[in-house]
Amino acid sequence: MKEAAFVSVVVYTYNNAGTISGFLSSLDKYMDSGFDNYEIIVLNDSSRDRCVEEIKKIAHGLRRDIKVIN
């Protein structure tokens, strides 16, 4: 049974373009298996790689919206 509580997950990233998509996909799957209501917030600490572009690509395939804070 899924928890009804609303949960926010905050993820910090800096130059993680190579791993962020897989991580967010796994996190979304895990959160969806245990919670009815959740959000994922990504704190982008001025990444110099294509991290934000990778987040935007993966966001369309996730169950919830992702908020990116720069």
PDB file of N, CA and C in Angstrom:
ATOM      1  N   MET A   1       0.841  -1.170   0.000  1.00  0.00           N
ATOM      2  CA  MET A   1       0.000   0.000   0.000  1.00  0.00           C
ATOM      3  C   MET A   1       0.894   1.244   0.000  1.00  0.00           C
ATOM      4  N   LYS A   2       0.499   2.248  -0.797  1.00  0.00           N
ATOM      5  CA  LYS A   2       1.271   3.476  -0.894  1.00  0.00           C
ATOM      6  C   LYS A   2       0.913   4.437   0.236  1.00  0.00           C
ATOM      7  N   GLU A   3       1.897   5.204   0.648  1.00  0.00           N
ATOM      8  CA  GLU A   3       1.690   6.252   1.644  1.00  0.00           C
ATOM      9  C   GLU A   3       0.932   7.411   1.011  1.00  0.00           C
ATOM     10  N   ALA A   4       0.024   8.011   1.762  1.00  0.00           N
ATOM     11  CA  ALA A   4      -0.761   9.132   1.256  1.00  0.00           C
ATOM     12  C   ALA A   4      -0.083  10.481   1.511  1.00  0.00           C
ATOM     13  N   ALA A   5       0.896  10.515   2.381  1.00  0.00           N
ATOM     14  CA  ALA A   5       1.582  11.775   2.722  1.00  0.00           C
ATOM     15  C   ALA A   5       2.280  12.355   1.495  1.00  0.00           C
ATOM     16  N   PHE A   6       2.349  13.679   1.433  1.00  0.00           N
ATOM     17  CA  PHE A   6       3.075  14.360   0.369  1.00  0.00           C
ATOM     18  C   PHE A   6       4.552  14.435   0.754  1.00  0.00           C
ATOM     19  N   VAL A   7       5.420  14.023  -0.159  1.00  0.00           N
ATOM     20  CA  VAL A   7       6.850  13.983   0.114  1.00  0.00           C
ATOM     21  C   VAL A   7       7.589  14.790  -0.948  1.00  0.00           C
ATOM     22  N   SER A   8       8.530  15.606  -0.500  1.00  0.00           N
ATOM     23  CA  SER A   8       9.409  16.338  -1.406  1.00  0.00           C
ATOM     24  C   SER A   8      10.804  15.727  -1.327  1.00  0.00           C
ATOM     25  N   VAL A   9      11.392  15.467  -2.471  1.00  0.00           N
ATOM     26  CA  VAL A   9      12.756  14.959  -2.545  1.00  0.00           C
ATOM     27  C   VAL A   9      13.599  16.052  -3.176  1.00  0.00           C
ATOM     28  N   VAL A  10      14.657  16.455  -2.485  1.00  0.00           N
ATOM     29  CA  VAL A  10      15.547  17.496  -2.992  1.00  0.00           C
ATOM     30  C   VAL A  10      16.866  16.841  -3.380  1.00  0.00           C
ATOM     31  N   VAL A  11      17.260  17.061  -4.622  1.00  0.00           N
ATOM     32  CA  VAL A  11      18.475  16.475  -5.172  1.00  0.00           C
ATOM     33  C   VAL A  11      19.426  17.610  -5.541  1.00  0.00           C
ATOM     34  N   TYR A  12      20.651  17.517  -5.113  1.00  0.00           N
ATOM     35  CA  TYR A  12      21.696  18.492  -5.446  1.00  0.00           C
ATOM     36  C   TYR A  12      22.507  17.944  -6.609  1.00  0.00           C
ATOM     37  N   THR A  13      22.770  18.783  -7.598  1.00  0.00           N
ATOM     38  CA  THR A  13      23.597  18.322  -8.709  1.00  0.00           C
ATOM     39  C   THR A  13      24.588  19.397  -9.137  1.00  0.00           C
ATOM     40  N   TYR A  14      25.751  18.933  -9.526  1.00  0.00           N
ATOM     41  CA  TYR A  14      26.783  19.804 -10.089  1.00  0.00           C
ATOM     42  C   TYR A  14      27.607  18.971 -11.060  1.00  0.00           C
ATOM     43  N   ASN A  15      27.492  19.285 -12.324  1.00  0.00           N
ATOM     44  CA  ASN A  15      28.239  18.590 -13.374  1.00  0.00           C
ATOM     45  C   ASN A  15      28.037  17.074 -13.329  1.00  0.00           C
ATOM     46  N   ASN A  16      26.785  16.662 -13.304  1.00  0.00           N
ATOM     47  CA  ASN A  16      26.449  15.242 -13.286  1.00  0.00           C
ATOM     48  C   ASN A  16      25.673  14.815 -14.532  1.00  0.00           C
ATOM     49  N   ALA A  17      25.975  15.412 -15.672  1.00  0.00           N
ATOM     50  CA  ALA A  17      25.225  15.121 -16.898  1.00  0.00           C
ATOM     51  C   ALA A  17      25.250  13.635 -17.262  1.00  0.00           C
ATOM     52  N   GLY A  18      26.321  12.962 -16.947  1.00  0.00           N
ATOM     53  CA  GLY A  18      26.445  11.550 -17.308  1.00  0.00           C
ATOM     54  C   GLY A  18      25.609  10.598 -16.470  1.00  0.00           C
ATOM     55  N   THR A  19      25.191  11.040 -15.300  1.00  0.00           N
ATOM     56  CA  THR A  19      24.472  10.136 -14.398  1.00  0.00           C
ATOM     57  C   THR A  19      23.088  10.622 -13.979  1.00  0.00           C
ATOM     58  N   ILE A  20      22.766  11.885 -14.225  1.00  0.00           N
ATOM     59  CA  ILE A  20      21.541  12.450 -13.674  1.00  0.00           C
ATOM     60  C   ILE A  20      20.278  11.797 -14.250  1.00  0.00           C
ATOM     61  N   SER A  21      20.261  11.465 -15.514  1.00  0.00           N
ATOM     62  CA  SER A  21      19.063  10.856 -16.116  1.00  0.00           C
ATOM     63  C   SER A  21      18.728   9.518 -15.478  1.00  0.00           C
ATOM     64  N   GLY A  22      19.716   8.661 -15.362  1.00  0.00           N
ATOM     65  CA  GLY A  22      19.491   7.350 -14.749  1.00  0.00           C
ATOM     66  C   GLY A  22      19.083   7.470 -13.295  1.00  0.00           C
ATOM     67  N   PHE A  23      19.721   8.401 -12.588  1.00  0.00           N
ATOM     68  CA  PHE A  23      19.392   8.592 -11.183  1.00  0.00           C
ATOM     69  C   PHE A  23      17.950   9.061 -11.020  1.00  0.00           C
ATOM     70  N   LEU A  24      17.542  10.081 -11.792  1.00  0.00           N
ATOM     71  CA  LEU A  24      16.180  10.604 -11.672  1.00  0.00           C
ATOM     72  C   LEU A  24      15.134   9.568 -12.084  1.00  0.00           C
ATOM     73  N   SER A  25      15.439   8.781 -13.079  1.00  0.00           N
ATOM     74  CA  SER A  25      14.527   7.717 -13.501  1.00  0.00           C
ATOM     75  C   SER A  25      14.338   6.695 -12.380  1.00  0.00           C
ATOM     76  N   SER A  26      15.432   6.272 -11.776  1.00  0.00           N
ATOM     77  CA  SER A  26      15.357   5.314 -10.661  1.00  0.00           C
ATOM     78  C   SER A  26      14.649   5.912  -9.452  1.00  0.00           C
ATOM     79  N   LEU A  27      14.941   7.153  -9.150  1.00  0.00           N
ATOM     80  CA  LEU A  27      14.305   7.829  -8.022  1.00  0.00           C
ATOM     81  C   LEU A  27      12.800   7.944  -8.237  1.00  0.00           C
ATOM     82  N   ASP A  28      12.402   8.339  -9.437  1.00  0.00           N
ATOM     83  CA  ASP A  28      10.979   8.474  -9.746  1.00  0.00           C
ATOM     84  C   ASP A  28      10.262   7.127  -9.613  1.00  0.00           C
ATOM     85  N   LYS A  29      10.866   6.083 -10.108  1.00  0.00           N
ATOM     86  CA  LYS A  29      10.275   4.744 -10.010  1.00  0.00           C
ATOM     87  C   LYS A  29      10.120   4.327  -8.544  1.00  0.00           C
ATOM     88  N   TYR A  30      11.156   4.559  -7.752  1.00  0.00           N
ATOM     89  CA  TYR A  30      11.115   4.217  -6.335  1.00  0.00           C
ATOM     90  C   TYR A  30      10.032   5.014  -5.605  1.00  0.00           C
ATOM     91  N   MET A  31       9.998   6.319  -5.834  1.00  0.00           N
ATOM     92  CA  MET A  31       9.013   7.168  -5.160  1.00  0.00           C
ATOM     93  C   MET A  31       7.591   6.788  -5.561  1.00  0.00           C
ATOM     94  N   ASP A  32       7.383   6.493  -6.832  1.00  0.00           N
ATOM     95  CA  ASP A  32       6.046   6.119  -7.300  1.00  0.00           C
ATOM     96  C   ASP A  32       5.584   4.798  -6.691  1.00  0.00           C
ATOM     97  N   SER A  33       6.510   3.918  -6.373  1.00  0.00           N
ATOM     98  CA  SER A  33       6.132   2.631  -5.780  1.00  0.00           C
ATOM     99  C   SER A  33       5.690   2.770  -4.328  1.00  0.00           C
ATOM    100  N   GLY A  34       6.085   3.858  -3.666  1.00  0.00           N
ATOM    101  CA  GLY A  34       5.773   3.979  -2.251  1.00  0.00           C
ATOM    102  C   GLY A  34       4.896   5.147  -1.842  1.00  0.00           C
ATOM    103  N   PHE A  35       4.696   6.106  -2.758  1.00  0.00           N
ATOM    104  CA  PHE A  35       3.964   7.314  -2.392  1.00  0.00           C
ATOM    105  C   PHE A  35       2.972   7.717  -3.481  1.00  0.00           C
ATOM    106  N   ASP A  36       1.796   8.140  -3.046  1.00  0.00           N
ATOM    107  CA  ASP A  36       0.802   8.664  -3.980  1.00  0.00           C
ATOM    108  C   ASP A  36       1.150  10.081  -4.414  1.00  0.00           C
ATOM    109  N   ASN A  37       1.707  10.861  -3.511  1.00  0.00           N
ATOM    110  CA  ASN A  37       1.969  12.274  -3.767  1.00  0.00           C
ATOM    111  C   ASN A  37       3.420  12.611  -3.443  1.00  0.00           C
ATOM    112  N   TYR A  38       4.149  13.027  -4.461  1.00  0.00           N
ATOM    113  CA  TYR A  38       5.535  13.411  -4.235  1.00  0.00           C
ATOM    114  C   TYR A  38       5.970  14.393  -5.319  1.00  0.00           C
ATOM    115  N   GLU A  39       7.060  15.077  -5.034  1.00  0.00           N
ATOM    116  CA  GLU A  39       7.684  15.962  -6.006  1.00  0.00           C
ATOM    117  C   GLU A  39       9.184  15.770  -5.940  1.00  0.00           C
ATOM    118  N   ILE A  40       9.834  16.062  -7.056  1.00  0.00           N
ATOM    119  CA  ILE A  40      11.291  16.002  -7.115  1.00  0.00           C
ATOM    120  C   ILE A  40      11.793  17.395  -7.470  1.00  0.00           C
ATOM    121  N   ILE A  41      12.661  17.920  -6.623  1.00  0.00           N
ATOM    122  CA  ILE A  41      13.254  19.236  -6.833  1.00  0.00           C
ATOM    123  C   ILE A  41      14.753  19.032  -7.022  1.00  0.00           C
ATOM    124  N   VAL A  42      15.282  19.573  -8.112  1.00  0.00           N
ATOM    125  CA  VAL A  42      16.710  19.456  -8.388  1.00  0.00           C
ATOM    126  C   VAL A  42      17.355  20.821  -8.204  1.00  0.00           C
ATOM    127  N   LEU A  43      18.337  20.887  -7.321  1.00  0.00           N
ATOM    128  CA  LEU A  43      19.123  22.106  -7.125  1.00  0.00           C
ATOM    129  C   LEU A  43      20.358  22.019  -8.014  1.00  0.00           C
ATOM    130  N   ASN A  44      20.405  22.855  -9.037  1.00  0.00           N
ATOM    131  CA  ASN A  44      21.527  22.880  -9.960  1.00  0.00           C
ATOM    132  C   ASN A  44      22.501  23.962  -9.507  1.00  0.00           C
ATOM    133  N   ASP A  45      23.662  23.539  -9.076  1.00  0.00           N
ATOM    134  CA  ASP A  45      24.663  24.474  -8.557  1.00  0.00           C
ATOM    135  C   ASP A  45      25.594  24.954  -9.661  1.00  0.00           C
ATOM    136  N   SER A  46      25.041  25.683 -10.621  1.00  0.00           N
ATOM    137  CA  SER A  46      25.820  26.276 -11.725  1.00  0.00           C
ATOM    138  C   SER A  46      26.639  25.240 -12.489  1.00  0.00           C
ATOM    139  N   SER A  47      25.999  24.137 -12.828  1.00  0.00           N
ATOM    140  CA  SER A  47      26.689  23.100 -13.602  1.00  0.00           C
ATOM    141  C   SER A  47      27.241  23.680 -14.884  1.00  0.00           C
ATOM    142  N   ARG A  48      28.417  23.226 -15.262  1.00  0.00           N
ATOM    143  CA  ARG A  48      29.061  23.706 -16.487  1.00  0.00           C
ATOM    144  C   ARG A  48      28.954  22.688 -17.610  1.00  0.00           C
ATOM    145  N   ASP A  49      28.349  21.575 -17.328  1.00  0.00           N
ATOM    146  CA  ASP A  49      28.135  20.578 -18.374  1.00  0.00           C
ATOM    147  C   ASP A  49      26.684  20.692 -18.859  1.00  0.00           C
ATOM    148  N   ARG A  50      26.180  19.702 -19.507  1.00  0.00           N
ATOM    149  CA  ARG A  50      24.823  19.732 -20.050  1.00  0.00           C
ATOM    150  C   ARG A  50      23.808  19.082 -19.112  1.00  0.00           C
ATOM    151  N   CYS A  51      24.025  19.234 -17.843  1.00  0.00           N
ATOM    152  CA  CYS A  51      23.180  18.623 -16.816  1.00  0.00           C
ATOM    153  C   CYS A  51      21.714  19.056 -16.948  1.00  0.00           C
ATOM    154  N   VAL A  52      21.459  20.330 -17.092  1.00  0.00           N
ATOM    155  CA  VAL A  52      20.085  20.830 -17.182  1.00  0.00           C
ATOM    156  C   VAL A  52      19.401  20.286 -18.434  1.00  0.00           C
ATOM    157  N   GLU A  53      20.124  20.202 -19.534  1.00  0.00           N
ATOM    158  CA  GLU A  53      19.554  19.638 -20.761  1.00  0.00           C
ATOM    159  C   GLU A  53      19.168  18.175 -20.560  1.00  0.00           C
ATOM    160  N   GLU A  54      19.997  17.430 -19.845  1.00  0.00           N
ATOM    161  CA  GLU A  54      19.698  16.020 -19.564  1.00  0.00           C
ATOM    162  C   GLU A  54      18.459  15.894 -18.664  1.00  0.00           C
ATOM    163  N   ILE A  55      18.319  16.791 -17.714  1.00  0.00           N
ATOM    164  CA  ILE A  55      17.147  16.780 -16.831  1.00  0.00           C
ATOM    165  C   ILE A  55      15.889  17.044 -17.654  1.00  0.00           C
ATOM    166  N   LYS A  56      15.952  18.014 -18.546  1.00  0.00           N
ATOM    167  CA  LYS A  56      14.793  18.334 -19.390  1.00  0.00           C
ATOM    168  C   LYS A  56      14.409  17.154 -20.276  1.00  0.00           C
ATOM    169  N   LYS A  57      15.391  16.430 -20.803  1.00  0.00           N
ATOM    170  CA  LYS A  57      15.118  15.266 -21.647  1.00  0.00           C
ATOM    171  C   LYS A  57      14.390  14.177 -20.871  1.00  0.00           C
ATOM    172  N   ILE A  58      14.871  13.852 -19.683  1.00  0.00           N
ATOM    173  CA  ILE A  58      14.294  12.762 -18.897  1.00  0.00           C
ATOM    174  C   ILE A  58      12.955  13.148 -18.284  1.00  0.00           C
ATOM    175  N   ALA A  59      12.733  14.424 -18.053  1.00  0.00           N
ATOM    176  CA  ALA A  59      11.524  14.887 -17.360  1.00  0.00           C
ATOM    177  C   ALA A  59      10.243  14.464 -18.069  1.00  0.00           C
ATOM    178  N   HIS A  60      10.256  14.390 -19.382  1.00  0.00           N
ATOM    179  CA  HIS A  60       9.050  14.033 -20.135  1.00  0.00           C
ATOM    180  C   HIS A  60       8.605  12.588 -19.888  1.00  0.00           C
ATOM    181  N   GLY A  61       9.524  11.730 -19.523  1.00  0.00           N
ATOM    182  CA  GLY A  61       9.190  10.334 -19.310  1.00  0.00           C
ATOM    183  C   GLY A  61       8.908   9.949 -17.868  1.00  0.00           C
ATOM    184  N   LEU A  62       8.964  10.903 -16.958  1.00  0.00           N
ATOM    185  CA  LEU A  62       8.756  10.609 -15.544  1.00  0.00           C
ATOM    186  C   LEU A  62       7.291  10.757 -15.159  1.00  0.00           C
ATOM    187  N   ARG A  63       6.927  10.166 -14.043  1.00  0.00           N
ATOM    188  CA  ARG A  63       5.544  10.182 -13.566  1.00  0.00           C
ATOM    189  C   ARG A  63       5.129  11.521 -12.964  1.00  0.00           C
ATOM    190  N   ARG A  64       6.084  12.278 -12.481  1.00  0.00           N
ATOM    191  CA  ARG A  64       5.821  13.587 -11.862  1.00  0.00           C
ATOM    192  C   ARG A  64       6.698  14.646 -12.522  1.00  0.00           C
ATOM    193  N   ASP A  65       6.281  15.888 -12.377  1.00  0.00           N
ATOM    194  CA  ASP A  65       7.094  16.991 -12.871  1.00  0.00           C
ATOM    195  C   ASP A  65       8.322  17.159 -11.981  1.00  0.00           C
ATOM    196  N   ILE A  66       9.377  17.635 -12.588  1.00  0.00           N
ATOM    197  CA  ILE A  66      10.599  17.943 -11.859  1.00  0.00           C
ATOM    198  C   ILE A  66      10.766  19.448 -11.852  1.00  0.00           C
ATOM    199  N   LYS A  67      11.101  19.993 -10.712  1.00  0.00           N
ATOM    200  CA  LYS A  67      11.396  21.415 -10.609  1.00  0.00           C
ATOM    201  C   LYS A  67      12.908  21.575 -10.528  1.00  0.00           C
ATOM    202  N   VAL A  68      13.454  22.441 -11.369  1.00  0.00           N
ATOM    203  CA  VAL A  68      14.888  22.715 -11.351  1.00  0.00           C
ATOM    204  C   VAL A  68      15.089  24.121 -10.826  1.00  0.00           C
ATOM    205  N   ILE A  69      15.905  24.246  -9.817  1.00  0.00           N
ATOM    206  CA  ILE A  69      16.248  25.547  -9.232  1.00  0.00           C
ATOM    207  C   ILE A  69      17.719  25.794  -9.495  1.00  0.00           C
ATOM    208  N   ASN A  70      17.988  26.882 -10.175  1.00  0.00           N
ATOM    209  CA  ASN A  70      19.379  27.226 -10.502  1.00  0.00           C
ATOM    210  C   ASN A  70      19.921  28.204  -9.491  1.00  0.00           C
TER     211      ASN A  70
END
